[in-house]
Coordinates of C-alpha atoms in Angstrom, one line a residue:
M2 CA 0.0 0.0 0.0
K3 CA 2.5 2.6 -1.1
S4 CA 0.2 4.6 -3.3
D5 CA -3.3 6.0 -3.2
T6 CA -3.8 5.3 -6.9
G7 CA -4.7 2.0 -8.5
F8 CA -5.3 -1.2 -6.6
A9 CA -3.7 -2.2 -3.4
Q10 CA -2.3 -5.7 -2.9
A11 CA -4.5 -7.6 -0.6
L12 CA -2.5 -8.3 2.6
A13 CA -3.8 -11.1 4.7
I14 CA -2.4 -12.9 7.7
P15 CA -1.9 -16.6 7.2
A16 CA -4.7 -18.8 8.3
N17 CA -2.6 -20.6 10.8
E18 CA -2.0 -17.3 12.6
I19 CA -5.8 -16.6 13.1
G20 CA -5.9 -18.5 16.4
V21 CA -3.1 -16.5 17.9
R22 CA -4.6 -13.2 16.7
L23 CA -8.0 -14.2 18.1
D24 CA -6.6 -15.1 21.5
R25 CA -4.7 -11.8 21.7
E26 CA -7.8 -9.8 20.7
L27 CA -10.1 -11.7 23.0
S28 CA -7.8 -11.1 26.0
A29 CA -7.8 -7.4 25.3
L30 CA -11.6 -7.3 24.7
S31 CA -12.7 -9.4 27.7
G32 CA -15.1 -7.3 29.6
V33 CA -14.7 -4.3 27.3
Q34 CA -17.9 -3.0 25.8
C35 CA -18.0 -2.4 22.0
T36 CA -17.7 1.2 21.0
D37 CA -18.4 0.9 17.3
S38 CA -20.8 3.8 17.1
A39 CA -18.3 6.2 18.6
A40 CA -15.7 5.2 16.1
T41 CA -17.9 5.3 13.0
E42 CA -17.1 8.8 11.9
K43 CA -13.4 8.3 12.3
L44 CA -13.6 5.0 10.3
V45 CA -15.5 6.7 7.5
R46 CA -13.0 9.6 7.3
G47 CA -10.1 7.1 7.3
L48 CA -11.7 4.9 4.5
F49 CA -12.6 7.9 2.5
S50 CA -9.0 9.2 2.5
V51 CA -7.7 5.9 1.1
R52 CA -10.7 4.9 -1.1
R53 CA -8.6 5.0 -4.3
R54 CA -6.4 2.2 -3.0
F55 CA -9.4 0.0 -3.4
G56 CA -10.8 1.3 -6.7
I57 CA -13.6 3.3 -5.1
T58 CA -14.4 6.3 -7.2
R59 CA -17.6 7.7 -5.7
I60 CA -19.5 7.7 -2.4
G61 CA -23.0 9.3 -2.5
S62 CA -26.2 9.6 -0.5
L63 CA -29.4 8.1 -1.9
T64 CA -31.4 9.0 1.2
R65 CA -33.7 11.6 -0.4
L66 CA -34.8 9.3 -3.1
D67 CA -37.4 8.1 -0.6
R68 CA -38.8 9.6 2.6
A69 CA -38.6 6.6 5.0
G70 CA -36.1 8.4 7.3
V71 CA -33.5 5.7 6.8
A72 CA -30.2 6.9 5.5
V73 CA -28.8 5.0 2.5
A74 CA -25.4 5.5 0.9
Q75 CA -23.7 3.9 -2.0
A76 CA -20.0 3.3 -2.9
V77 CA -19.0 2.8 -6.5
R78 CA -16.1 0.6 -7.6
P79 CA -16.3 0.4 -11.4
L80 CA -13.7 -2.3 -11.9
S81 CA -15.5 -4.7 -9.5
L82 CA -15.7 -8.3 -10.6
S83 CA -19.2 -8.6 -9.0
N84 CA -21.5 -5.6 -8.2
A85 CA -19.9 -2.3 -9.0
V86 CA -22.3 -0.6 -6.5
S87 CA -22.3 -1.3 -2.8
Q88 CA -24.8 0.1 -0.4
G89 CA -25.1 0.7 3.3
K90 CA -27.9 1.9 5.6
G91 CA -28.2 3.4 9.0
E92 CA -30.0 6.0 11.1
T93 CA -27.4 8.5 10.1
L94 CA -25.6 9.2 6.9
I95 CA -22.3 8.4 8.6
E96 CA -23.5 4.9 9.5
A97 CA -24.8 4.3 6.0
A98 CA -21.5 5.5 4.5
A99 CA -19.6 3.1 6.7
G100 CA -21.7 0.2 5.6
A101 CA -21.3 1.1 1.9
L102 CA -17.6 1.5 2.2
M103 CA -17.1 -1.7 4.1
E104 CA -19.2 -3.7 1.7
A105 CA -17.2 -2.4 -1.2
L106 CA -13.9 -3.4 0.6
E107 CA -15.3 -6.8 1.3
G108 CA -15.9 -7.4 -2.4
W109 CA -12.5 -6.0 -3.4
A110 CA -10.7 -8.2 -0.9
A111 CA -12.4 -11.4 -2.0
E112 CA -11.2 -10.8 -5.5
Q113 CA -7.6 -10.6 -4.4
V114 CA -6.7 -14.0 -3.1
S115 CA -3.1 -14.5 -4.1
H116 CA -2.0 -17.5 -6.2
E117 CA 0.4 -18.5 -3.5
R118 CA -2.5 -19.3 -1.2
I119 CA -4.3 -21.5 -3.8
R120 CA -3.8 -25.2 -4.6
I121 CA -5.7 -27.4 -7.0
A122 CA -7.1 -30.8 -5.9
S123 CA -10.3 -32.8 -5.9
A124 CA -12.3 -33.3 -2.7
R125 CA -11.6 -37.0 -3.0
D126 CA -7.8 -36.2 -3.1
L127 CA -8.1 -34.3 0.2
G128 CA -9.6 -37.2 2.1
E129 CA -13.0 -38.4 3.3
E130 CA -13.2 -35.8 6.1
I131 CA -13.0 -32.9 3.7
R132 CA -15.3 -34.6 1.1
A133 CA -17.9 -35.2 3.8
L134 CA -17.5 -31.7 5.2
Y135 CA -18.5 -30.0 2.0
A136 CA -20.9 -32.5 0.5
G137 CA -23.8 -30.6 2.0
C138 CA -22.7 -27.3 0.5
R139 CA -23.1 -28.4 -3.1
V140 CA -25.4 -26.7 -5.6
H141 CA -28.8 -28.3 -5.3
D142 CA -29.1 -31.6 -7.2
F143 CA -25.5 -31.3 -8.5
D144 CA -24.0 -34.5 -9.9
A145 CA -22.7 -36.9 -7.3
G146 CA -19.3 -36.8 -9.0
W147 CA -18.5 -33.4 -7.7
D148 CA -15.8 -34.8 -5.5
Q149 CA -13.7 -35.7 -8.5
L150 CA -13.6 -32.2 -10.0
Q151 CA -10.3 -30.4 -9.9
L152 CA -11.1 -27.4 -7.7
Q153 CA -9.2 -24.5 -6.3
W154 CA -8.7 -24.5 -2.5
T155 CA -7.3 -22.2 0.1
D156 CA -6.7 -22.5 3.8
G157 CA -9.1 -21.6 6.6
Y158 CA -8.8 -21.7 10.4
D159 CA -11.6 -23.7 12.1
I160 CA -12.5 -21.8 15.3
F161 CA -14.3 -24.9 16.6
T162 CA -11.2 -27.1 16.6
G163 CA -8.2 -24.9 16.1
R164 CA -7.2 -26.7 13.0
V165 CA -6.3 -25.3 9.5
L166 CA -8.4 -27.0 6.9
P167 CA -8.8 -26.5 3.1
V168 CA -11.8 -24.4 1.9
P169 CA -13.1 -24.5 -1.7
L170 CA -12.3 -21.2 -3.3
P171 CA -15.8 -20.9 -4.9
L172 CA -17.1 -20.5 -1.3
V173 CA -14.5 -17.7 -0.7
D174 CA -13.9 -15.4 -3.7
T175 CA -16.2 -13.0 -5.4
I176 CA -14.9 -13.3 -9.0
Y177 CA -18.4 -13.5 -10.6
T178 CA -17.3 -13.0 -14.2
L179 CA -18.4 -15.1 -17.1
P180 CA -17.1 -17.6 -17.8
S181 CA -16.6 -18.5 -14.1
P182 CA -13.2 -19.4 -12.9
H183 CA -14.7 -22.3 -11.0
P184 CA -16.6 -25.5 -12.1
V185 CA -20.2 -25.5 -11.1
A186 CA -20.2 -27.3 -7.8
F187 CA -21.0 -24.8 -5.0
P188 CA -23.4 -21.9 -4.8
R189 CA -21.8 -18.5 -5.3
S190 CA -22.8 -15.8 -2.9
T191 CA -21.3 -13.2 -0.5
R192 CA -22.7 -14.9 2.7
G193 CA -20.1 -14.8 5.5
L194 CA -18.0 -12.1 3.8
A195 CA -17.4 -9.4 6.4
A196 CA -15.2 -6.5 7.4
G197 CA -14.6 -5.0 10.8
Q198 CA -12.1 -2.9 12.7
T199 CA -11.0 -6.0 14.6
L200 CA -10.8 -9.7 13.7
V201 CA -13.4 -10.4 16.4
S202 CA -15.9 -7.9 15.0
A203 CA -15.4 -9.1 11.4
I204 CA -15.9 -12.8 12.4
T205 CA -19.0 -11.9 14.5
H206 CA -20.5 -10.0 11.7
A207 CA -19.9 -12.8 9.2
A208 CA -21.4 -15.4 11.6
L209 CA -24.6 -13.3 12.2
E210 CA -25.1 -13.2 8.4
I211 CA -24.6 -16.9 8.0
I212 CA -27.2 -17.6 10.8
E213 CA -29.6 -15.1 9.2
R214 CA -29.5 -16.6 5.7
S215 CA -29.5 -20.2 6.8
S216 CA -32.6 -19.5 9.0
I217 CA -34.4 -17.8 6.1
A218 CA -33.5 -20.7 3.8
G219 CA -34.9 -23.1 6.4
A220 CA -38.1 -21.2 6.6
K221 CA -38.5 -21.3 2.8
R222 CA -38.0 -25.1 2.5
Y223 CA -41.0 -27.2 2.0
P224 CA -42.5 -28.6 4.1
R225 CA -41.6 -25.7 6.3
S226 CA -39.2 -26.6 9.0
F227 CA -39.1 -23.2 10.7
P228 CA -42.5 -21.6 10.3
E229 CA -42.3 -17.8 10.6
I230 CA -44.1 -16.0 13.4
R231 CA -46.1 -12.9 12.5
I232 CA -45.4 -9.9 14.7
D233 CA -47.9 -7.0 15.1
P234 CA -46.0 -3.7 14.4
A235 CA -48.4 -1.9 16.7
R236 CA -47.2 -3.9 19.6
V237 CA -43.4 -3.6 19.0
G238 CA -41.8 -2.1 22.2
G239 CA -38.1 -2.1 21.4
P240 CA -36.7 1.5 21.4
H241 CA -34.7 1.2 18.2
S242 CA -37.3 -0.7 16.1
S243 CA -40.1 1.5 17.5
R244 CA -38.3 4.6 16.4
I245 CA -37.9 3.3 12.8
L246 CA -41.5 2.1 12.7
T247 CA -42.6 5.6 13.8
S248 CA -40.5 7.2 11.0
L249 CA -42.0 4.8 8.4
A250 CA -45.5 5.6 9.5
A251 CA -44.8 9.3 9.3
A252 CA -43.7 8.7 5.7
D253 CA -47.0 6.8 4.8
L254 CA -45.2 3.5 4.7
V255 CA -46.4 0.3 6.3
A256 CA -44.4 -2.7 7.5
G257 CA -44.8 -6.4 7.7
I258 CA -42.7 -8.2 10.3
W259 CA -41.9 -11.9 10.8
L260 CA -39.8 -13.6 13.4
V261 CA -37.9 -16.6 11.8
P262 CA -37.2 -19.3 14.4
G263 CA -34.3 -21.7 14.0
D264 CA -32.2 -24.2 15.8
H265 CA -30.2 -21.5 17.6
D266 CA -30.7 -18.8 20.2
L267 CA -30.4 -15.6 18.2
P268 CA -33.4 -13.7 16.7
V269 CA -33.8 -13.5 12.9
F270 CA -36.3 -11.2 11.3
R271 CA -37.8 -10.8 7.8
C272 CA -39.4 -7.4 7.2
A273 CA -41.2 -5.9 4.3
V274 CA -41.9 -2.2 3.7
M275 CA -44.4 -0.8 1.2
E276 CA -46.4 2.3 0.4
S277 CA -49.7 3.0 2.0
E278 CA -52.6 4.4 -0.1
A279 CA -51.7 7.9 1.1
H280 CA -48.1 7.6 -0.3
Q281 CA -47.4 9.2 -3.6
E282 CA -46.6 6.1 -5.6
I283 CA -42.9 5.8 -6.5
A284 CA -42.1 2.1 -5.7
P285 CA -45.3 0.1 -5.2
L286 CA -43.7 -3.3 -4.6
P287 CA -42.6 -4.1 -1.0
G288 CA -38.9 -3.9 -0.2
E289 CA -37.7 -6.8 1.8
G290 CA -35.0 -7.0 4.5
F291 CA -33.5 -9.6 6.7
A292 CA -31.3 -9.5 9.8
C293 CA -29.9 -11.4 12.8
D294 CA -28.7 -9.8 16.0
F295 CA -28.3 -10.5 19.7
T296 CA -31.6 -8.8 20.7
H297 CA -35.1 -8.8 19.1
D298 CA -34.9 -5.0 19.0
G299 CA -31.6 -4.9 17.3
A300 CA -32.4 -7.6 14.7
M301 CA -35.8 -6.1 13.9
A302 CA -34.4 -2.6 13.5
K303 CA -31.7 -3.9 11.1
A304 CA -34.3 -5.8 9.0
L305 CA -36.6 -2.8 8.8
M306 CA -33.7 -0.5 7.7
E307 CA -32.7 -3.1 5.1
A308 CA -36.2 -3.3 3.7
A309 CA -36.3 0.5 3.4
Q310 CA -32.9 0.3 1.7
A311 CA -34.3 -2.2 -0.7
R312 CA -36.9 0.4 -1.8
V313 CA -34.2 3.0 -2.4
T314 CA -32.0 0.5 -4.3
A315 CA -34.9 -0.1 -6.7
L316 CA -35.4 3.7 -7.0
A317 CA -31.7 4.3 -7.7
G318 CA -31.6 1.6 -10.3
A319 CA -27.8 1.5 -10.2
R320 CA -27.1 -2.1 -9.0
E321 CA -26.5 -4.8 -11.6
D322 CA -28.4 -7.4 -9.5
I323 CA -31.7 -5.3 -9.7
T324 CA -33.3 -6.7 -12.9
R325 CA -36.3 -5.5 -14.9
A326 CA -38.4 -7.8 -12.7
A327 CA -38.3 -5.0 -10.1
Y328 CA -39.9 -2.6 -12.6
P329 CA -43.0 -4.3 -14.0
E330 CA -45.1 -2.5 -16.6
W331 CA -48.3 -3.6 -14.7
Y332 CA -49.0 -4.1 -11.0
D333 CA -51.6 -6.4 -9.5
R334 CA -53.4 -3.8 -7.5
V335 CA -55.6 -6.3 -5.8
D336 CA -52.6 -8.3 -4.6
L337 CA -50.9 -5.1 -3.4
D338 CA -54.0 -4.0 -1.5
T339 CA -54.3 -7.4 0.1
C340 CA -50.6 -7.3 1.1
R341 CA -51.0 -3.8 2.5
R342 CA -54.1 -4.7 4.6
S343 CA -52.3 -7.8 6.0
F344 CA -49.4 -5.6 7.2
R345 CA -51.9 -3.2 8.9
V346 CA -54.0 -5.9 10.5
P347 CA -51.8 -9.0 10.7
G348 CA -53.8 -12.2 11.4
N349 CA -52.5 -14.5 14.1
A350 CA -49.9 -12.0 15.1
T351 CA -48.1 -12.2 18.4
T352 CA -46.2 -9.9 20.7
L353 CA -42.5 -10.4 21.3
P354 CA -41.3 -11.2 24.8
A355 CA -39.4 -8.6 26.7
D356 CA -35.8 -8.4 25.4
S357 CA -33.1 -9.6 27.6
V358 CA -29.8 -7.6 27.6
G359 CA -27.6 -9.1 24.9
P360 CA -23.9 -9.5 25.1
T361 CA -22.0 -6.2 25.3
S362 CA -18.3 -7.1 24.8
G363 CA -16.7 -8.2 21.6
A364 CA -15.6 -11.4 23.3
S365 CA -19.1 -12.3 24.6
K366 CA -20.7 -11.5 21.3
L367 CA -18.3 -13.8 19.5
D368 CA -18.9 -16.6 22.0
A369 CA -22.7 -16.2 21.6
V370 CA -22.6 -16.3 17.9
L371 CA -20.3 -19.3 17.7
Q372 CA -22.6 -21.2 20.1
S373 CA -25.5 -20.4 17.8
L374 CA -23.6 -21.6 14.7
R375 CA -23.1 -24.9 16.4
R376 CA -26.7 -25.2 17.4
A377 CA -27.8 -24.3 13.9
G378 CA -25.8 -27.3 12.6
A379 CA -22.4 -25.9 11.5
Q380 CA -19.8 -28.6 11.6
A381 CA -17.0 -26.1 11.3
A382 CA -16.4 -22.3 11.4
L383 CA -13.6 -21.7 8.9
V384 CA -12.1 -18.3 8.9
V385 CA -10.3 -17.4 5.6
P386 CA -8.4 -14.1 6.1
L387 CA -8.6 -11.8 3.1
H388 CA -7.2 -8.4 4.1
S389 CA -5.5 -6.8 7.1
S390 CA -4.4 -3.2 7.5
T391 CA -3.7 -0.6 10.1
D392 CA -4.3 2.6 8.0
P393 CA -7.1 2.5 8.9
D394 CA -7.7 -0.6 11.1
I395 CA -9.5 -3.0 8.8
E396 CA -9.9 -6.8 8.9
I397 CA -11.7 -8.6 6.2
V398 CA -12.6 -12.3 6.3
R399 CA -14.7 -14.9 4.7
L400 CA -16.4 -17.3 7.2
V401 CA -17.5 -20.7 5.8
A402 CA -19.8 -22.8 8.0
P403 CA -20.6 -26.1 6.3
P404 CA -23.2 -27.5 5.7
L405 CA -25.5 -24.5 6.6
K406 CA -27.6 -23.5 3.6
D407 CA -28.0 -20.2 1.9
L408 CA -31.0 -18.1 0.7
I409 CA -30.1 -19.0 -2.9
R410 CA -30.4 -22.7 -2.1
G411 CA -34.2 -22.5 -1.6

């Protein structure tokens, strides 16, 4: 990182050093409460000053495209090998900008895995343990001969066992070009790709996303294994989520809220936000958001903000993954009215129990999320380090937790 022009080389600590780094951080963080919000502005200023190192050419606010009261920012990285536009949301523009910048950096880092860290082998060559570990991660209905394909692999550190194990590169990188650099064997998504100011926060963020997406995937399987629980927005008592719901109502927007249970202890929410009859029509279809966090209030607030962000994403029209399906020439008004009424008067809705105080330190958060990964069925929690820097402090990792399923698996 000698220049602020062009692309920086992705610097990452070796996988076998992850355990030492984690122990060091956890010792320092034990009993220390997280202060992420206080450091957000400093982080944004630091990332903005070095944005050209990562190919980021523009950071902008999309907030005023809608009136939901949720700040939305976007970061543009034109030479991205996946989405060139990354977005972030928050209650303030600084929070939204931090999210957009961090997402852009995640994609950049996952494109930069050096050749020295890659080896080519088949799952069968690597032994029965590795073949069995990833068998459940395959693309749905993929041919049983997947374990004979010559795949690219890199090393990951398994937090559960303290071992370094091979991880399929298709589950790590974000080179989504055509033709793909990888044979069709595993689903391609950004699940478990996360950035943080510490290794602990990056891994925690990645694990929360894995639990969120695997829970939603479980709820969408048939027959339903994790039926969603409808929540009445009028009876939401959490301070953060209540504040967002009040802002949405003031903007003539209505929200649908579902709690998605799973085989773990963390709350996962699916939320949808759409226009009421009084709203000047600009994006009739509901925007949808998902989130997992340590409290019901925190998870619901994040899901509501993501649903509001989804509306702004459609309005901006800048992301490559927003297709023409988001802009139909004709809307089913009866269906929209039915959906709107169900949001206002949800049948069989319930009230959430009072929130307990969630973990407050980085160490306790990591412990809680790893326990939930185990309960959800993860057989490993493999950390693949992608980037590490001190100017500013950034750690980017990919967490792979086989055989948990993803949203795209259905």
